[in-house]
Amino acid sequence: MTYRGRFAPSPTGQLHFGSLVAAVGSWLCARHADGQWLLRMEDIDPPREVAGAAEAILAALPAFGLLADAPPLFQSQRLAAYDAAFEQLRAAELLFPCCCSRSELAASGGIHRDGRCVTASHPDRAPAWRLRVPDVEVAFADGLQGPQRENLRETVGNFVIRRAEGFYSYQLACVVDDAFQGVTEVVRGSDLLDSTARQIWLQRCLDLPTPTYRHLPLVLDAQGQKLSKSAQAFPLDPADPAPALRRALAFLQRPLPDRVMDAPGLLVHALVDFAPALLSHCSGDSVA
Ligand code: GLU
């Protein structure tokens, strides 16, 4: 089976150092496996999106030497596939409508359990749709973070598949599209480690294959905060890609030569002696 990896940014801002690390890490794994590296623009959350960000991210990647093997998939064009998955879950009686607000769920730590709503259906509130989550433990072996297990009923409860505003959740769209793109391994930041059990459970509900997972260490700023796109702590300059790329590779503990190299040269160098085992040296979160 051909290895297929992917990079799946959300267009909530420009490419930032944390997402560059995820892009480089997933690219290295795909190239090392002689596989394909795919792109997916996760543009299904309009309220969080920034105009022009999708174009800026897609334009920046080639400047860093990160060339995909197929045109990018845009989630905004995949609504029919999410509708079909939603109907499949609904037909299996795995979904229920829910009008509980965040504040109404606060007493249970924001977790919706047992399929019982805090608030009854509301004539003037559109419902969100939640997945009924049983008392089940999901276990998987992360390629970098080691064995994981999570009882979804305890950690997240009945989670949202479609929001009250009508938008599909990241979890549903991600699972449907990882399967659609034939992704065999997901390499991404550790901030998404706690989404993985939900995604594996959804794959089982939808009869979709489960890829392997490899969660890279999280890039933190000097204050120990997750680097968010809004923080702009380490802006990237696609016109001068080598310094950020060198730094991303150093973060992934790739040995780098002292001599000056352009971005594609740095990537090729990192690939030559790349082995997945080396990536595993960098488990745990690290300060950039
Ligand atoms: N779109 C998500 C993000 O930018 C990543 C999704 C994923 O890699 O599964 O944080």
CSV table of C-alpha atoms and ligand atoms in Angstrom, one decimal:
chain,number,residue,atom,x,y,z
A,1,MET,CA,0.0,0.0,0.0
A,2,THR,CA,1.4,3.4,-0.9
A,3,TYR,CA,2.1,5.6,2.1
A,4,ARG,CA,0.0,8.8,2.0
A,5,GLY,CA,0.6,11.6,4.4
A,6,ARG,CA,-1.0,15.0,4.5
A,7,PHE,CA,-0.8,18.5,5.9
A,8,ALA,CA,-4.2,20.0,6.7
A,9,PRO,CA,-4.0,23.7,7.8
A,10,SER,CA,-7.0,25.8,8.8
A,11,PRO,CA,-7.0,29.2,7.1
A,12,THR,CA,-7.2,31.1,10.4
A,13,GLY,CA,-4.0,33.0,9.7
A,14,GLN,CA,-0.8,32.9,7.8
A,15,LEU,CA,1.5,29.9,8.0
A,16,HIS,CA,3.2,30.1,11.3
A,17,PHE,CA,6.2,28.3,12.8
A,18,GLY,CA,4.1,25.6,14.6
A,19,SER,CA,2.3,24.7,11.3
A,20,LEU,CA,5.6,24.8,9.4
A,21,VAL,CA,6.9,22.1,11.8
A,22,ALA,CA,3.8,20.0,11.1
A,23,ALA,CA,4.2,20.5,7.4
A,24,VAL,CA,7.9,19.6,7.4
A,25,GLY,CA,7.4,16.6,9.7
A,26,SER,CA,4.6,15.2,7.6
A,27,TRP,CA,6.6,15.9,4.4
A,28,LEU,CA,9.7,14.1,5.7
A,29,CYS,CA,7.7,11.0,6.7
A,30,ALA,CA,6.0,10.9,3.3
A,31,ARG,CA,9.2,11.4,1.4
A,32,HIS,CA,11.1,8.9,3.5
A,33,ALA,CA,8.4,6.3,2.9
A,34,ASP,CA,8.6,7.1,-0.8
A,35,GLY,CA,4.9,7.9,-0.5
A,36,GLN,CA,2.7,10.9,-1.4
A,37,TRP,CA,2.2,14.1,0.5
A,38,LEU,CA,-1.2,15.7,0.2
A,39,LEU,CA,-2.7,19.0,1.1
A,40,ARG,CA,-6.1,19.8,2.6
A,41,MET,CA,-7.4,23.2,3.3
A,42,GLU,CA,-9.7,22.9,6.3
A,43,ASP,CA,-11.9,25.8,5.4
A,44,ILE,CA,-15.2,24.8,7.0
A,45,ASP,CA,-15.3,27.2,9.9
A,46,PRO,CA,-16.0,30.6,8.3
A,47,PRO,CA,-16.3,32.5,11.6
A,48,ARG,CA,-12.7,31.7,12.4
A,49,GLU,CA,-11.3,32.2,9.0
A,50,VAL,CA,-9.2,35.1,7.8
A,51,ALA,CA,-9.7,36.4,4.3
A,52,GLY,CA,-6.7,35.5,2.1
A,53,ALA,CA,-5.1,33.1,4.6
A,54,ALA,CA,-5.8,29.9,2.5
A,55,GLU,CA,-4.2,31.5,-0.6
A,56,ALA,CA,-1.2,32.8,1.5
A,57,ILE,CA,-0.6,29.3,3.1
A,58,LEU,CA,-0.8,27.6,-0.3
A,59,ALA,CA,1.5,30.1,-1.8
A,60,ALA,CA,4.1,29.9,1.0
A,61,LEU,CA,4.5,26.1,1.1
A,62,PRO,CA,6.3,25.8,-2.3
A,63,ALA,CA,8.6,28.6,-1.2
A,64,PHE,CA,9.7,26.3,1.7
A,65,GLY,CA,10.3,23.5,-0.8
A,66,LEU,CA,7.1,21.7,0.3
A,67,LEU,CA,5.5,20.5,-2.9
A,68,ALA,CA,2.4,18.4,-2.8
A,69,ASP,CA,1.7,15.4,-5.0
A,70,ALA,CA,-1.8,16.5,-5.9
A,71,PRO,CA,-3.9,19.7,-6.0
A,72,PRO,CA,-5.2,20.7,-2.6
A,73,LEU,CA,-8.5,19.4,-1.3
A,74,PHE,CA,-10.8,22.2,0.0
A,75,GLN,CA,-13.1,21.1,2.7
A,76,SER,CA,-15.5,23.9,1.7
A,77,GLN,CA,-16.2,21.9,-1.4
A,78,ARG,CA,-16.8,18.6,0.4
A,79,LEU,CA,-20.1,19.4,2.1
A,80,ALA,CA,-22.0,16.6,0.2
A,81,ALA,CA,-19.6,14.0,1.6
A,82,TYR,CA,-20.1,15.4,5.2
A,83,ASP,CA,-23.9,15.3,4.6
A,84,ALA,CA,-23.6,11.7,3.5
A,85,ALA,CA,-21.6,10.7,6.6
A,86,PHE,CA,-24.0,12.7,8.8
A,87,GLU,CA,-26.9,10.7,7.3
A,88,GLN,CA,-25.1,7.4,7.8
A,89,LEU,CA,-24.6,8.2,11.5
A,90,ARG,CA,-28.2,9.4,11.8
A,91,ALA,CA,-29.5,6.3,10.1
A,92,ALA,CA,-27.5,4.2,12.6
A,93,GLU,CA,-29.2,6.1,15.4
A,94,LEU,CA,-25.9,7.4,16.6
A,95,LEU,CA,-26.8,11.1,16.6
A,96,PHE,CA,-29.2,13.1,18.6
A,97,PRO,CA,-30.2,16.8,18.4
A,98,CYS,CA,-29.1,18.9,21.4
A,99,CYS,CA,-30.0,22.5,22.5
A,100,CYS,CA,-27.8,22.6,25.6
A,101,SER,CA,-25.7,25.7,25.7
A,102,ARG,CA,-22.1,25.8,26.9
A,103,SER,CA,-23.2,27.5,30.2
A,104,GLU,CA,-25.9,24.9,30.7
A,105,LEU,CA,-23.3,22.2,30.5
A,106,ALA,CA,-20.8,24.0,32.8
A,107,ALA,CA,-22.0,22.0,35.8
A,108,SER,CA,-20.9,18.8,34.2
A,109,GLY,CA,-17.5,20.3,33.2
A,110,GLY,CA,-18.9,21.1,29.7
A,111,ILE,CA,-19.3,17.4,29.0
A,112,HIS,CA,-22.5,16.0,27.7
A,113,ARG,CA,-23.0,12.5,29.0
A,114,ASP,CA,-25.6,9.7,28.8
A,115,GLY,CA,-27.6,11.2,25.9
A,116,ARG,CA,-29.6,13.3,28.3
A,117,CYS,CA,-29.9,16.9,27.6
A,118,VAL,CA,-29.8,19.5,30.4
A,119,THR,CA,-32.3,21.6,28.5
A,120,ALA,CA,-35.3,20.3,26.6
A,121,SER,CA,-35.7,21.1,22.9
A,122,HIS,CA,-36.1,24.7,22.4
A,123,PRO,CA,-38.5,26.2,19.8
A,124,ASP,CA,-36.3,29.1,19.0
A,125,ARG,CA,-32.8,27.5,19.3
A,126,ALA,CA,-31.4,25.4,16.4
A,127,PRO,CA,-30.0,22.2,17.7
A,128,ALA,CA,-26.4,21.0,17.4
A,129,TRP,CA,-26.1,17.3,16.6
A,130,ARG,CA,-24.1,15.1,18.9
A,131,LEU,CA,-22.7,11.6,18.6
A,132,ARG,CA,-23.8,9.1,21.3
A,133,VAL,CA,-20.6,8.0,22.9
A,134,PRO,CA,-20.8,4.7,24.9
A,135,ASP,CA,-18.6,3.8,27.8
A,136,VAL,CA,-15.8,2.5,25.7
A,137,GLU,CA,-12.0,2.9,25.8
A,138,VAL,CA,-10.2,3.7,22.6
A,139,ALA,CA,-6.6,2.6,22.5
A,140,PHE,CA,-4.0,3.4,19.9
A,141,ALA,CA,-0.2,3.4,19.7
A,142,ASP,CA,1.1,6.9,18.6
A,143,GLY,CA,4.3,6.6,16.6
A,144,LEU,CA,6.0,9.3,18.8
A,145,GLN,CA,4.0,9.7,21.9
A,146,GLY,CA,3.6,6.0,22.7
A,147,PRO,CA,0.6,4.0,23.8
A,148,GLN,CA,-2.6,6.1,24.4
A,149,ARG,CA,-5.9,5.1,25.8
A,150,GLU,CA,-9.0,7.3,26.4
A,151,ASN,CA,-12.5,6.6,27.6
A,152,LEU,CA,-14.4,9.0,25.5
A,153,ARG,CA,-17.4,9.0,27.7
A,154,GLU,CA,-15.2,10.3,30.6
A,155,THR,CA,-13.1,12.8,28.6
A,156,VAL,CA,-15.4,14.4,26.0
A,157,GLY,CA,-18.8,12.7,26.3
A,158,ASN,CA,-21.3,13.0,23.4
A,159,PHE,CA,-19.4,15.2,21.1
A,160,VAL,CA,-20.6,17.6,18.5
A,161,ILE,CA,-20.8,16.4,14.9
A,162,ARG,CA,-22.7,19.4,13.5
A,163,ARG,CA,-22.9,22.7,15.2
A,164,ALA,CA,-26.1,24.7,15.8
A,165,GLU,CA,-25.0,27.2,13.1
A,166,GLY,CA,-25.0,24.3,10.6
A,167,PHE,CA,-21.2,23.8,10.3
A,168,TYR,CA,-19.8,20.3,10.4
A,169,SER,CA,-17.3,19.7,13.2
A,170,TYR,CA,-13.6,19.4,12.5
A,171,GLN,CA,-13.7,15.8,13.8
A,172,LEU,CA,-16.2,14.7,11.2
A,173,ALA,CA,-14.7,16.5,8.3
A,174,CYS,CA,-11.2,15.3,9.2
A,175,VAL,CA,-12.2,11.7,9.4
A,176,VAL,CA,-14.2,11.7,6.2
A,177,ASP,CA,-11.4,13.4,4.3
A,178,ASP,CA,-8.5,11.4,5.7
A,179,ALA,CA,-10.4,8.3,4.3
A,180,PHE,CA,-11.3,10.1,1.1
A,181,GLN,CA,-7.6,11.1,0.5
A,182,GLY,CA,-6.4,7.6,1.4
A,183,VAL,CA,-4.2,8.9,4.2
A,184,THR,CA,-2.3,6.0,5.7
A,185,GLU,CA,-0.5,8.1,8.4
A,186,VAL,CA,-1.4,11.3,10.1
A,187,VAL,CA,1.6,13.4,11.2
A,188,ARG,CA,0.6,16.6,13.0
A,189,GLY,CA,1.1,18.6,16.2
A,190,SER,CA,0.5,17.1,19.6
A,191,ASP,CA,-2.3,19.7,20.3
A,192,LEU,CA,-4.4,17.2,18.2
A,193,LEU,CA,-3.4,14.1,20.2
A,194,ASP,CA,-6.6,14.5,22.2
A,195,SER,CA,-8.7,14.6,19.1
A,196,THR,CA,-7.4,11.2,17.9
A,197,ALA,CA,-9.5,8.9,20.0
A,198,ARG,CA,-12.6,10.8,18.9
A,199,GLN,CA,-11.5,10.4,15.3
A,200,ILE,CA,-10.8,6.7,15.6
A,201,TRP,CA,-14.2,6.2,17.2
A,202,LEU,CA,-15.8,8.0,14.3
A,203,GLN,CA,-13.9,5.9,11.8
A,204,ARG,CA,-15.4,2.8,13.5
A,205,CYS,CA,-18.9,4.3,13.4
A,206,LEU,CA,-18.5,5.1,9.7
A,207,ASP,CA,-16.7,1.9,8.8
A,208,LEU,CA,-13.7,3.8,7.6
A,209,PRO,CA,-10.0,2.6,7.9
A,210,THR,CA,-7.9,4.0,10.8
A,211,PRO,CA,-4.5,5.4,9.7
A,212,THR,CA,-1.5,5.3,12.0
A,213,TYR,CA,-0.7,8.5,14.0
A,214,ARG,CA,2.4,10.4,14.8
A,215,HIS,CA,2.1,13.5,16.9
A,216,LEU,CA,5.0,15.9,16.8
A,217,PRO,CA,6.1,17.9,19.8
A,218,LEU,CA,4.2,21.1,20.3
A,219,VAL,CA,6.0,24.3,19.6
A,220,LEU,CA,5.8,26.5,22.6
A,221,ASP,CA,6.8,30.1,23.0
A,222,ALA,CA,9.2,31.4,25.6
A,223,GLN,CA,6.2,31.8,28.1
A,224,GLY,CA,5.4,28.1,27.6
A,225,GLN,CA,2.2,29.0,25.6
A,226,LYS,CA,1.2,27.1,22.5
A,227,LEU,CA,2.2,29.1,19.4
A,228,SER,CA,-1.0,30.2,17.9
A,229,LYS,CA,-1.4,31.9,14.6
A,230,SER,CA,-2.6,35.0,16.3
A,231,ALA,CA,0.5,35.1,18.5
A,232,GLN,CA,2.7,35.7,15.5
A,233,ALA,CA,5.6,35.0,17.7
A,234,PHE,CA,7.7,33.6,14.9
A,235,PRO,CA,6.6,35.2,11.6
A,236,LEU,CA,7.7,33.3,8.6
A,237,ASP,CA,9.0,35.0,5.5
A,238,PRO,CA,8.4,33.0,2.4
A,239,ALA,CA,10.8,35.3,0.5
A,240,ASP,CA,13.6,34.2,2.8
A,241,PRO,CA,12.5,30.6,3.8
A,242,ALA,CA,15.9,29.1,4.8
A,243,PRO,CA,16.1,30.5,8.4
A,244,ALA,CA,12.6,29.3,9.4
A,245,LEU,CA,13.2,26.0,7.7
A,246,ARG,CA,16.5,25.5,9.4
A,247,ARG,CA,14.9,26.2,12.7
A,248,ALA,CA,12.0,23.8,12.0
A,249,LEU,CA,14.4,21.1,11.1
A,250,ALA,CA,16.5,21.8,14.2
A,251,PHE,CA,13.3,21.6,16.3
A,252,LEU,CA,12.6,18.2,14.8
A,253,GLN,CA,16.2,17.3,15.8
A,254,ARG,CA,17.5,16.9,12.2
A,255,PRO,CA,21.2,17.4,12.0
A,256,LEU,CA,22.0,20.3,9.7
A,257,PRO,CA,25.2,21.3,7.9
A,258,ASP,CA,26.7,24.7,8.6
A,259,ARG,CA,27.0,25.6,5.0
A,260,VAL,CA,24.5,27.9,3.4
A,261,MET,CA,21.7,26.1,1.6
A,262,ASP,CA,18.4,27.1,0.0
A,263,ALA,CA,15.1,25.7,1.4
A,264,PRO,CA,14.8,22.7,-1.0
A,265,GLY,CA,18.5,21.9,-0.4
A,266,LEU,CA,17.9,21.9,3.4
A,267,LEU,CA,14.9,19.6,3.0
A,268,VAL,CA,16.8,17.2,0.8
A,269,HIS,CA,19.7,17.2,3.3
A,270,ALA,CA,17.3,16.4,6.1
A,271,LEU,CA,15.7,13.6,4.1
A,272,VAL,CA,19.0,11.9,3.2
A,273,ASP,CA,19.7,10.6,6.6
A,274,PHE,CA,16.1,10.8,7.8
A,275,ALA,CA,14.7,7.8,9.7
A,276,PRO,CA,11.4,7.9,11.6
A,277,ALA,CA,13.3,6.7,14.7
A,278,LEU,CA,15.1,10.0,14.7
A,279,LEU,CA,11.9,11.9,14.9
A,280,SER,CA,11.0,9.9,18.0
A,281,HIS,CA,13.9,11.6,19.8
A,282,CYS,CA,11.8,14.7,20.0
A,283,SER,CA,8.8,13.4,21.9
A,284,GLY,CA,7.6,15.8,24.6
A,285,ASP,CA,6.9,19.4,24.1
A,286,SER,CA,9.8,21.8,23.4
A,287,VAL,CA,10.4,25.4,23.3
A,288,ALA,CA,11.2,26.8,19.9
B,1,GLU,N1,-6.7,22.0,10.6
B,1,GLU,C1,-6.1,21.7,11.8
B,1,GLU,C2,-5.2,22.8,12.3
B,1,GLU,O1,-4.8,23.6,11.5
B,1,GLU,C3,-5.2,20.4,11.7
B,1,GLU,C4,-6.0,19.2,11.4
B,1,GLU,C5,-5.2,17.9,11.4
B,1,GLU,O2,-4.0,17.9,11.1
B,1,GLU,O3,-5.8,16.9,11.6
B,1,GLU,O4,-4.9,22.8,13.5
